[in-house]
Amino acid sequence: MSPEVLVSLITAASVIGAAVIAAFPALRALQRHTAGAVEEQGTATREHLAALGQVLNTRIDDVRTDIEGVREDVSRVREWQAAHDAEHLLIGRQQPRGDTT
């Protein structure tokens, strides 16, 4: 190998080494920044999910309360229907007025 080629290879290796050494702190800072951003974003996501869970639990409780109210209303209507049907049965069994048979 000629001395010029050897010098060129050493120079190229030196330049690449210098570039890696110079870029290492920047890459390390970028990695820390990225890890911090992901961690912060994960925290924000967890907080939003917790808030969403609370809202959903509140809505579910409201729906349960509404369902209980509807069940009570249906129960009252059924009681009224039973009483009304009983009235009609009693009215139907009575003899008409003026019937002497």
Tab-separated table of C-alpha atoms in Angstrom:
chain	number	residue	atom	x	y	z
A	1	MET	CA	0.000	0.000	0.000
A	2	SER	CA	1.382	3.372	-0.892
A	3	PRO	CA	2.027	5.934	1.804
A	4	GLU	CA	-0.532	8.331	0.302
A	5	VAL	CA	-3.315	5.734	0.578
A	6	LEU	CA	-2.278	4.920	4.121
A	7	VAL	CA	-2.326	8.604	5.063
A	8	SER	CA	-5.729	8.986	3.417
A	9	LEU	CA	-7.145	6.047	5.395
A	10	ILE	CA	-5.761	7.362	8.665
A	11	THR	CA	-7.122	10.816	7.904
A	12	ALA	CA	-10.549	9.406	7.045
A	13	ALA	CA	-10.612	7.358	10.241
A	14	SER	CA	-9.576	10.443	12.237
A	15	VAL	CA	-12.325	12.562	10.689
A	16	ILE	CA	-14.966	9.890	11.314
A	17	GLY	CA	-13.718	9.441	14.895
A	18	ALA	CA	-13.787	13.192	15.509
A	19	ALA	CA	-17.322	13.405	14.094
A	20	VAL	CA	-18.536	10.587	16.352
A	21	ILE	CA	-16.892	12.138	19.415
A	22	ALA	CA	-18.333	15.560	18.576
A	23	ALA	CA	-21.810	14.150	17.906
A	24	PHE	CA	-21.933	11.984	21.042
A	25	PRO	CA	-22.979	14.757	23.503
A	26	ALA	CA	-25.645	15.978	21.095
A	27	LEU	CA	-26.973	12.436	20.603
A	28	ARG	CA	-26.957	11.869	24.369
A	29	ALA	CA	-28.878	15.130	24.971
A	30	LEU	CA	-31.376	14.204	22.272
A	31	GLN	CA	-31.864	10.801	23.846
A	32	ARG	CA	-32.500	12.366	27.285
A	33	HIS	CA	-34.873	14.930	25.795
A	34	THR	CA	-36.772	12.241	23.912
A	35	ALA	CA	-37.001	10.016	26.982
A	36	GLY	CA	-38.246	12.960	29.044
A	37	ALA	CA	-40.806	13.910	26.424
A	38	VAL	CA	-42.099	10.368	26.210
A	39	GLU	CA	-42.266	10.135	29.992
A	40	GLU	CA	-44.116	13.455	30.229
A	41	GLN	CA	-46.444	12.455	27.412
A	42	GLY	CA	-47.111	9.136	29.136
A	43	THR	CA	-47.959	10.982	32.336
A	44	ALA	CA	-50.320	13.297	30.478
A	45	THR	CA	-51.962	10.319	28.801
A	46	ARG	CA	-52.444	8.558	32.129
A	47	GLU	CA	-53.928	11.722	33.642
A	48	HIS	CA	-56.328	12.118	30.709
A	49	LEU	CA	-57.349	8.469	30.949
A	50	ALA	CA	-57.984	8.828	34.684
A	51	ALA	CA	-60.128	11.928	34.061
A	52	LEU	CA	-62.008	10.112	31.312
A	53	GLY	CA	-62.588	7.194	33.672
A	54	GLN	CA	-64.068	9.534	36.282
A	55	VAL	CA	-66.383	11.101	33.703
A	56	LEU	CA	-67.490	7.664	32.512
A	57	ASN	CA	-68.135	6.489	36.082
A	58	THR	CA	-70.250	9.584	36.707
A	59	ARG	CA	-72.253	8.963	33.514
A	60	ILE	CA	-72.716	5.289	34.409
A	61	ASP	CA	-74.017	6.270	37.848
A	62	ASP	CA	-76.404	8.765	36.217
A	63	VAL	CA	-77.687	6.087	33.836
A	64	ARG	CA	-78.179	3.653	36.728
A	65	THR	CA	-80.156	6.293	38.602
A	66	ASP	CA	-82.274	6.944	35.499
A	67	ILE	CA	-82.902	3.220	35.060
A	68	GLU	CA	-84.000	2.915	38.702
A	69	GLY	CA	-86.410	5.811	38.150
A	70	VAL	CA	-87.853	4.174	35.039
A	71	ARG	CA	-88.284	0.886	36.912
A	72	GLU	CA	-90.194	2.684	39.664
A	73	ASP	CA	-92.416	4.378	37.070
A	74	VAL	CA	-93.099	1.062	35.332
A	75	SER	CA	-93.932	-0.520	38.681
A	76	ARG	CA	-96.441	2.252	39.446
A	77	VAL	CA	-98.037	1.905	36.001
A	78	ARG	CA	-98.365	-1.854	36.477
A	79	GLU	CA	-99.980	-1.323	39.881
A	80	TRP	CA	-102.411	1.145	38.319
A	81	GLN	CA	-103.131	-1.260	35.454
A	82	ALA	CA	-103.851	-4.091	37.876
A	83	ALA	CA	-106.224	-1.884	39.873
A	84	HIS	CA	-107.898	-0.627	36.695
A	85	ASP	CA	-108.338	-4.180	35.359
A	86	ALA	CA	-109.789	-5.236	38.699
A	87	GLU	CA	-112.280	-2.336	38.535
A	88	HIS	CA	-113.396	-3.438	35.077
A	89	LEU	CA	-113.778	-7.012	36.226
A	90	LEU	CA	-115.891	-5.884	39.164
A	91	ILE	CA	-117.973	-3.607	36.958
A	92	GLY	CA	-118.511	-6.406	34.435
A	93	ARG	CA	-119.764	-8.835	37.092
A	94	GLN	CA	-122.342	-6.473	38.483
A	95	GLN	CA	-125.849	-6.876	37.244
A	96	PRO	CA	-127.237	-3.973	35.283
A	97	ARG	CA	-129.602	-1.714	37.226
A	98	GLY	CA	-133.202	-2.532	36.913
A	99	ASP	CA	-132.505	-6.178	36.062
A	100	THR	CA	-134.717	-8.295	38.276
A	101	THR	CA	-133.613	-11.699	37.149
